[in-house]
mmCIF file of C-alpha atoms in Angstrom:
data_model
loop_
_atom_site.group_PDB
_atom_site.id
_atom_site.type_symbol
_atom_site.label_atom_id
_atom_site.label_comp_id
_atom_site.label_asym_id
_atom_site.label_seq_id
_atom_site.Cartn_x
_atom_site.Cartn_y
_atom_site.Cartn_z
ATOM 1 C CA MET A 1 -48.364 213.289 83.259
ATOM 2 C CA THR A 2 -50.272 215.389 80.430
ATOM 3 C CA ILE A 3 -53.352 213.799 79.040
ATOM 4 C CA ARG A 4 -53.188 213.895 75.090
ATOM 5 C CA VAL A 5 -56.526 214.167 73.580
ATOM 6 C CA VAL A 6 -57.877 214.186 69.967
ATOM 7 C CA VAL A 7 -61.397 215.536 69.432
ATOM 8 C CA ALA A 8 -63.270 214.770 66.613
ATOM 9 C CA ASP A 9 -66.707 216.532 65.495
ATOM 10 C CA ASP A 10 -68.244 217.597 62.168
ATOM 11 C CA GLN A 11 -69.469 220.444 63.446
ATOM 12 C CA GLU A 12 -66.479 222.964 63.553
ATOM 13 C CA LEU A 13 -67.700 225.058 66.328
ATOM 14 C CA VAL A 14 -68.830 222.238 68.669
ATOM 15 C CA ARG A 15 -65.285 220.893 67.980
ATOM 16 C CA SER A 16 -63.332 223.923 68.650
ATOM 17 C CA GLY A 17 -65.588 224.771 71.889
ATOM 18 C CA PHE A 18 -64.889 220.918 73.362
ATOM 19 C CA ALA A 19 -60.660 221.860 72.347
ATOM 20 C CA MET A 20 -60.841 224.874 73.927
ATOM 21 C CA ILE A 21 -62.228 223.489 77.303
ATOM 22 C CA LEU A 22 -60.241 220.612 77.571
ATOM 23 C CA ASP A 23 -56.834 222.375 76.230
ATOM 24 C CA VAL A 24 -56.868 225.044 79.061
ATOM 25 C CA GLN A 25 -56.709 222.502 81.733
ATOM 26 C CA PRO A 26 -53.165 222.309 83.079
ATOM 27 C CA ASP A 27 -52.889 218.723 82.764
ATOM 28 C CA MET A 28 -54.531 217.970 79.120
ATOM 29 C CA GLU A 29 -53.349 218.923 75.622
ATOM 30 C CA VAL A 30 -55.405 218.652 72.524
ATOM 31 C CA VAL A 31 -52.947 217.550 70.116
ATOM 32 C CA ALA A 32 -55.418 217.143 67.070
ATOM 33 C CA GLU A 33 -58.988 217.924 65.834
ATOM 34 C CA ALA A 34 -60.777 215.987 63.219
ATOM 35 C CA GLY A 35 -63.740 216.669 61.133
ATOM 36 C CA ASP A 36 -64.761 213.100 60.664
ATOM 37 C CA GLY A 37 -64.277 209.320 61.959
ATOM 38 C CA ALA A 38 -61.574 208.856 59.001
ATOM 39 C CA GLU A 39 -59.621 212.074 59.971
ATOM 40 C CA ALA A 40 -59.733 210.915 63.553
ATOM 41 C CA VAL A 41 -58.607 207.584 63.018
ATOM 42 C CA GLU A 42 -55.460 208.951 61.181
ATOM 43 C CA ALA A 43 -55.074 211.773 63.774
ATOM 44 C CA VAL A 44 -54.542 208.848 66.696
ATOM 45 C CA ARG A 45 -52.269 206.942 64.458
ATOM 46 C CA ARG A 46 -50.319 210.012 64.018
ATOM 47 C CA HIS A 47 -50.128 211.463 67.366
ATOM 48 C CA ASP A 48 -50.582 208.534 69.707
ATOM 49 C CA PRO A 49 -52.959 210.135 72.326
ATOM 50 C CA ASP A 50 -54.128 209.037 75.444
ATOM 51 C CA VAL A 51 -58.189 209.672 74.802
ATOM 52 C CA ALA A 52 -59.848 210.311 71.603
ATOM 53 C CA LEU A 53 -63.215 212.439 72.105
ATOM 54 C CA LEU A 54 -65.224 211.160 69.018
ATOM 55 C CA ASP A 55 -68.743 212.321 67.899
ATOM 56 C CA ILE A 56 -71.009 209.376 66.895
ATOM 57 C CA ARG A 57 -72.526 210.954 63.593
ATOM 58 C CA MET A 58 -69.908 211.992 61.125
ATOM 59 C CA PRO A 59 -69.632 212.084 57.413
ATOM 60 C CA ARG A 60 -67.181 209.290 55.467
ATOM 61 C CA MET A 61 -66.693 207.322 58.992
ATOM 62 C CA ASP A 62 -69.128 207.478 61.848
ATOM 63 C CA GLY A 63 -67.633 207.331 65.517
ATOM 64 C CA ILE A 64 -68.471 203.880 66.146
ATOM 65 C CA GLU A 65 -66.644 202.664 63.176
ATOM 66 C CA ALA A 66 -64.038 205.136 64.209
ATOM 67 C CA CYS A 67 -64.251 204.110 67.420
ATOM 68 C CA ARG A 68 -63.946 200.576 66.759
ATOM 69 C CA ALA A 69 -60.646 200.853 64.237
ATOM 70 C CA ILE A 70 -59.241 203.025 67.343
ATOM 71 C CA SER A 71 -59.952 200.317 70.086
ATOM 72 C CA SER A 72 -58.586 197.546 67.726
ATOM 73 C CA ALA A 73 -55.275 199.414 66.900
ATOM 74 C CA GLY A 74 -53.967 200.615 69.968
ATOM 75 C CA ASP A 75 -54.451 201.691 73.541
ATOM 76 C CA CYS A 76 -55.881 204.919 72.820
ATOM 77 C CA ARG A 77 -59.356 205.279 75.076
ATOM 78 C CA THR A 78 -62.395 206.730 73.321
ATOM 79 C CA VAL A 79 -65.190 208.945 75.090
ATOM 80 C CA MET A 80 -68.346 209.274 72.837
ATOM 81 C CA LEU A 81 -70.517 212.537 72.254
ATOM 82 C CA THR A 82 -73.838 212.536 70.735
ATOM 83 C CA THR A 83 -77.226 214.567 70.817
ATOM 84 C CA PHE A 84 -78.890 211.186 71.144
ATOM 85 C CA ASP A 85 -78.855 208.597 73.669
ATOM 86 C CA SER A 86 -81.313 205.406 71.875
ATOM 87 C CA ASP A 87 -80.315 202.024 72.866
ATOM 88 C CA GLU A 88 -78.990 201.372 69.611
ATOM 89 C CA TYR A 89 -76.145 204.204 69.701
ATOM 90 C CA VAL A 90 -75.519 203.256 73.361
ATOM 91 C CA TYR A 91 -74.696 199.387 72.733
ATOM 92 C CA GLU A 92 -72.932 199.901 69.472
ATOM 93 C CA ALA A 93 -70.497 202.156 70.863
ATOM 94 C CA LEU A 94 -69.924 199.906 73.780
ATOM 95 C CA HIS A 95 -69.168 197.281 71.937
ATOM 96 C CA ALA A 96 -66.976 199.003 69.724
ATOM 97 C CA GLY A 97 -64.418 199.719 72.478
ATOM 98 C CA ALA A 98 -65.512 203.121 73.790
ATOM 99 C CA SER A 99 -65.043 203.701 77.482
ATOM 100 C CA GLY A 100 -67.335 206.465 78.190
ATOM 101 C CA PHE A 101 -70.112 207.830 76.961
ATOM 102 C CA LEU A 102 -71.576 211.355 77.198
ATOM 103 C CA LEU A 103 -74.574 213.454 75.531
ATOM 104 C CA LYS A 104 -73.078 216.837 73.948
ATOM 105 C CA ASP A 105 -75.272 219.092 76.899
ATOM 106 C CA VAL A 106 -72.663 217.927 79.410
ATOM 107 C CA ARG A 107 -71.745 220.309 81.484
ATOM 108 C CA ARG A 108 -67.866 221.413 81.277
ATOM 109 C CA ASP A 109 -66.533 220.341 84.256
ATOM 110 C CA ASP A 110 -68.370 216.608 83.696
ATOM 111 C CA LEU A 111 -66.691 216.675 80.496
ATOM 112 C CA VAL A 112 -63.100 217.182 82.063
ATOM 113 C CA HIS A 113 -63.915 214.975 84.407
ATOM 114 C CA ALA A 114 -64.891 212.372 82.129
ATOM 115 C CA VAL A 115 -61.489 212.508 80.068
ATOM 116 C CA ARG A 116 -59.377 212.276 83.191
ATOM 117 C CA VAL A 117 -61.426 209.325 84.271
ATOM 118 C CA VAL A 118 -61.080 207.174 80.938
ATOM 119 C CA ALA A 119 -57.570 208.145 80.710
ATOM 120 C CA ARG A 120 -56.435 206.719 83.975
ATOM 121 C CA GLY A 121 -57.926 203.408 82.778
ATOM 122 C CA ASP A 122 -61.665 203.867 84.258
ATOM 123 C CA SER A 123 -64.842 203.673 82.423
ATOM 124 C CA LEU A 124 -67.589 206.317 82.494
ATOM 125 C CA LEU A 125 -71.212 206.744 81.307
ATOM 126 C CA ALA A 126 -73.660 209.566 81.549
ATOM 127 C CA PRO A 127 -76.704 208.377 84.200
ATOM 128 C CA SER A 128 -79.381 208.322 81.495
ATOM 129 C CA VAL A 129 -77.013 205.706 79.436
ATOM 130 C CA ALA A 130 -76.320 203.778 82.566
ATOM 131 C CA ARG A 131 -79.974 203.521 83.192
ATOM 132 C CA ARG A 132 -80.564 202.409 79.708
ATOM 133 C CA LEU A 133 -78.259 199.454 79.670
ATOM 134 C CA VAL A 134 -79.680 198.519 83.314
ATOM 135 C CA GLU A 135 -83.086 198.448 82.304
ATOM 136 C CA GLN A 136 -82.176 196.261 79.041
ATOM 137 C CA TYR A 137 -81.161 193.727 80.827
ATOM 138 C CA THR A 138 -83.098 194.034 84.009
ATOM 139 C CA ARG A 139 -86.498 194.091 82.251
ATOM 140 C CA PRO A 140 -89.187 192.530 84.357
ATOM 141 C CA THR A 141 -89.889 189.850 81.681
ATOM 142 C CA ALA A 142 -86.688 188.654 81.530
ATOM 143 C CA ARG A 143 -85.842 185.345 82.811
ATOM 144 C CA ARG A 144 -82.394 184.122 84.401
ATOM 145 C CA ARG A 145 -80.865 182.233 81.536
ATOM 146 C CA ARG A 146 -78.447 179.355 81.981
ATOM 147 C CA PRO A 147 -75.272 181.305 82.027
ATOM 148 C CA ASP A 148 -73.305 181.204 78.840
ATOM 149 C CA PRO A 149 -70.435 178.399 78.161
ATOM 150 C CA ARG A 150 -68.279 180.964 77.712
ATOM 151 C CA LEU A 151 -67.980 181.558 81.905
ATOM 152 C CA ASP A 152 -66.708 178.195 82.048
ATOM 153 C CA VAL A 153 -62.992 179.885 81.549
ATOM 154 C CA LEU A 154 -63.384 181.550 84.898
ATOM 155 C CA THR A 155 -62.573 180.019 88.037
ATOM 156 C CA GLY A 156 -65.200 180.319 90.978
ATOM 157 C CA ARG A 157 -63.540 183.229 92.435
ATOM 158 C CA GLU A 158 -63.476 185.006 89.369
ATOM 159 C CA ARG A 159 -67.058 184.366 88.498
ATOM 160 C CA GLN A 160 -67.707 186.109 91.772
ATOM 161 C CA THR A 161 -65.594 188.921 91.313
ATOM 162 C CA LEU A 162 -67.570 189.516 88.107
ATOM 163 C CA LEU A 163 -70.753 188.955 89.563
ATOM 164 C CA LEU A 164 -69.843 191.734 92.032
ATOM 165 C CA LEU A 165 -68.737 194.306 89.393
ATOM 166 C CA ALA A 166 -71.784 194.123 87.942
ATOM 167 C CA ARG A 167 -73.489 195.208 90.834
ATOM 168 C CA GLY A 168 -71.010 198.325 90.506
ATOM 169 C CA MET A 169 -68.540 197.461 93.366
ATOM 170 C CA SER A 170 -65.242 199.048 93.567
ATOM 171 C CA ASN A 171 -62.213 196.891 94.104
ATOM 172 C CA ALA A 172 -62.261 197.784 97.890
ATOM 173 C CA GLU A 173 -65.730 196.632 98.151
ATOM 174 C CA ILE A 174 -65.009 193.225 96.432
ATOM 175 C CA ALA A 175 -62.207 192.349 98.194
ATOM 176 C CA ALA A 176 -64.217 192.944 101.884
ATOM 177 C CA GLU A 177 -66.811 190.914 100.234
ATOM 178 C CA LEU A 178 -64.642 188.049 99.260
ATOM 179 C CA VAL A 179 -62.409 188.856 102.462
ATOM 180 C CA VAL A 180 -59.350 188.906 100.434
ATOM 181 C CA SER A 181 -56.756 191.732 99.874
ATOM 182 C CA ASP A 182 -57.104 194.431 96.935
ATOM 183 C CA HIS A 183 -53.963 193.035 95.337
ATOM 184 C CA THR A 184 -56.276 189.896 94.830
ATOM 185 C CA VAL A 185 -58.814 191.829 93.634
ATOM 186 C CA LYS A 186 -57.062 193.233 91.003
ATOM 187 C CA THR A 187 -55.702 190.101 89.995
ATOM 188 C CA HIS A 188 -58.892 188.720 89.602
ATOM 189 C CA VAL A 189 -60.260 191.402 87.562
ATOM 190 C CA GLY A 190 -57.210 191.053 85.143
ATOM 191 C CA ASN A 191 -58.014 187.648 84.713
ATOM 192 C CA VAL A 192 -61.648 188.361 83.922
ATOM 193 C CA LEU A 193 -60.945 190.771 81.514
ATOM 194 C CA ALA A 194 -58.156 188.674 79.819
ATOM 195 C CA LYS A 195 -60.153 185.336 79.260
ATOM 196 C CA LEU A 196 -63.210 187.032 78.036
ATOM 197 C CA GLY A 197 -61.613 189.193 75.924
ATOM 198 C CA LEU A 198 -63.058 192.152 77.369
ATOM 199 C CA ARG A 199 -61.594 195.683 77.296
ATOM 200 C CA ASP A 200 -62.660 197.191 80.556
ATOM 201 C CA ARG A 201 -65.296 197.105 83.142
ATOM 202 C CA ILE A 202 -67.896 198.661 81.452
ATOM 203 C CA GLN A 203 -67.776 195.633 78.996
ATOM 204 C CA ALA A 204 -67.445 193.309 82.222
ATOM 205 C CA VAL A 205 -71.008 194.206 83.418
ATOM 206 C CA ILE A 206 -72.578 194.006 80.162
ATOM 207 C CA CYS A 207 -70.970 190.463 79.609
ATOM 208 C CA ALA A 208 -72.236 189.608 83.293
ATOM 209 C CA TYR A 209 -75.894 190.823 81.894
ATOM 210 C CA GLU A 210 -75.768 189.036 78.382
ATOM 211 C CA THR A 211 -74.234 185.766 79.558
ATOM 212 C CA GLY A 212 -77.016 185.356 81.997
ATOM 213 C CA LEU A 213 -74.795 185.546 85.208
ATOM 214 C CA VAL A 214 -76.811 188.472 86.500
ATOM 215 C CA ALA A 215 -80.646 188.928 85.622
ATOM 216 C CA ALA A 216 -84.021 190.693 86.700
ATOM 217 C CA GLY A 217 -84.335 190.995 90.418
ATOM 218 C CA ASP A 218 -80.411 191.436 90.732
ATOM 219 C CA PRO A 219 -79.001 194.345 92.560
ATOM 220 C CA PRO A 220 -78.291 197.205 89.431
ATOM 221 C CA PRO A 221 -74.903 198.701 88.837
ATOM 222 C CA ARG A 222 -74.527 201.299 91.663
ATOM 223 C CA GLY A 223 -75.057 204.874 90.524
ATOM 224 C CA ALA A 224 -77.317 204.005 87.513
ATOM 225 C CA SER A 225 -80.573 205.099 88.745
ATOM 226 C CA ARG A 226 -80.149 208.882 89.873
ATOM 227 C CA PRO A 227 -81.480 211.095 87.182
ATOM 228 C CA GLY A 228 -79.657 214.122 86.861
ATOM 229 C CA SER A 229 -76.479 213.069 88.766
ATOM 230 C CA SER A 230 -73.071 213.415 87.244
ATOM 231 C CA PRO A 231 -71.445 210.828 85.438
ATOM 232 C CA ALA A 232 -69.814 208.057 87.655
ATOM 233 C CA PRO A 233 -67.105 206.063 86.793
ATOM 234 C CA VAL A 234 -67.310 202.090 86.942
ATOM 235 C CA ARG A 235 -64.322 202.295 89.782
ATOM 236 C CA ASP A 236 -61.719 200.489 90.659
#
């Protein structure tokens, strides 16, 4: 299966560089390039790619607005690229529906890996981005809140599954923890995402912290505190 990609960046050299790296991969095809967010949205509509690689800062329509439009319109998944890793961009991009978030100084192999991970339905964060998310929701001053009422739609098993997702466990690890089959875990994960209106496992992790299901002192997502490590997917 060939992964079809749209690359959007307002800097032509950067855009062309990323496109060249991806287009030479045997399992990838760059179907379009775009110089701003509006062009990216149109390119996705026209070419129906699997993944859109979006710069955050672009003219006319920025990457976050483009991500929101793309995520709400179809199945194309988005990876955000930026020279900045401030909290503002991380949270806005993830809430807009981004499935991956990388800094522009990402290594060639990590860029290719990110596109493959996101294309197969997983989610991925650069280590520095993951650390920021964990720090935001596990500050020492934070207190455990009463779980948000929206979690009431989950069964007890589904709530346990969400908690273990937030701790960075894979489906196999969750199955071992709950003493159920992998198939049952996949069903629970699907139910959690559907009932809470979440796009993927990254949004499930954020939801677990935001709703008070996970609080300061709880084990953070695995792989989020290793400076300098390669981006790690939030695993199935």
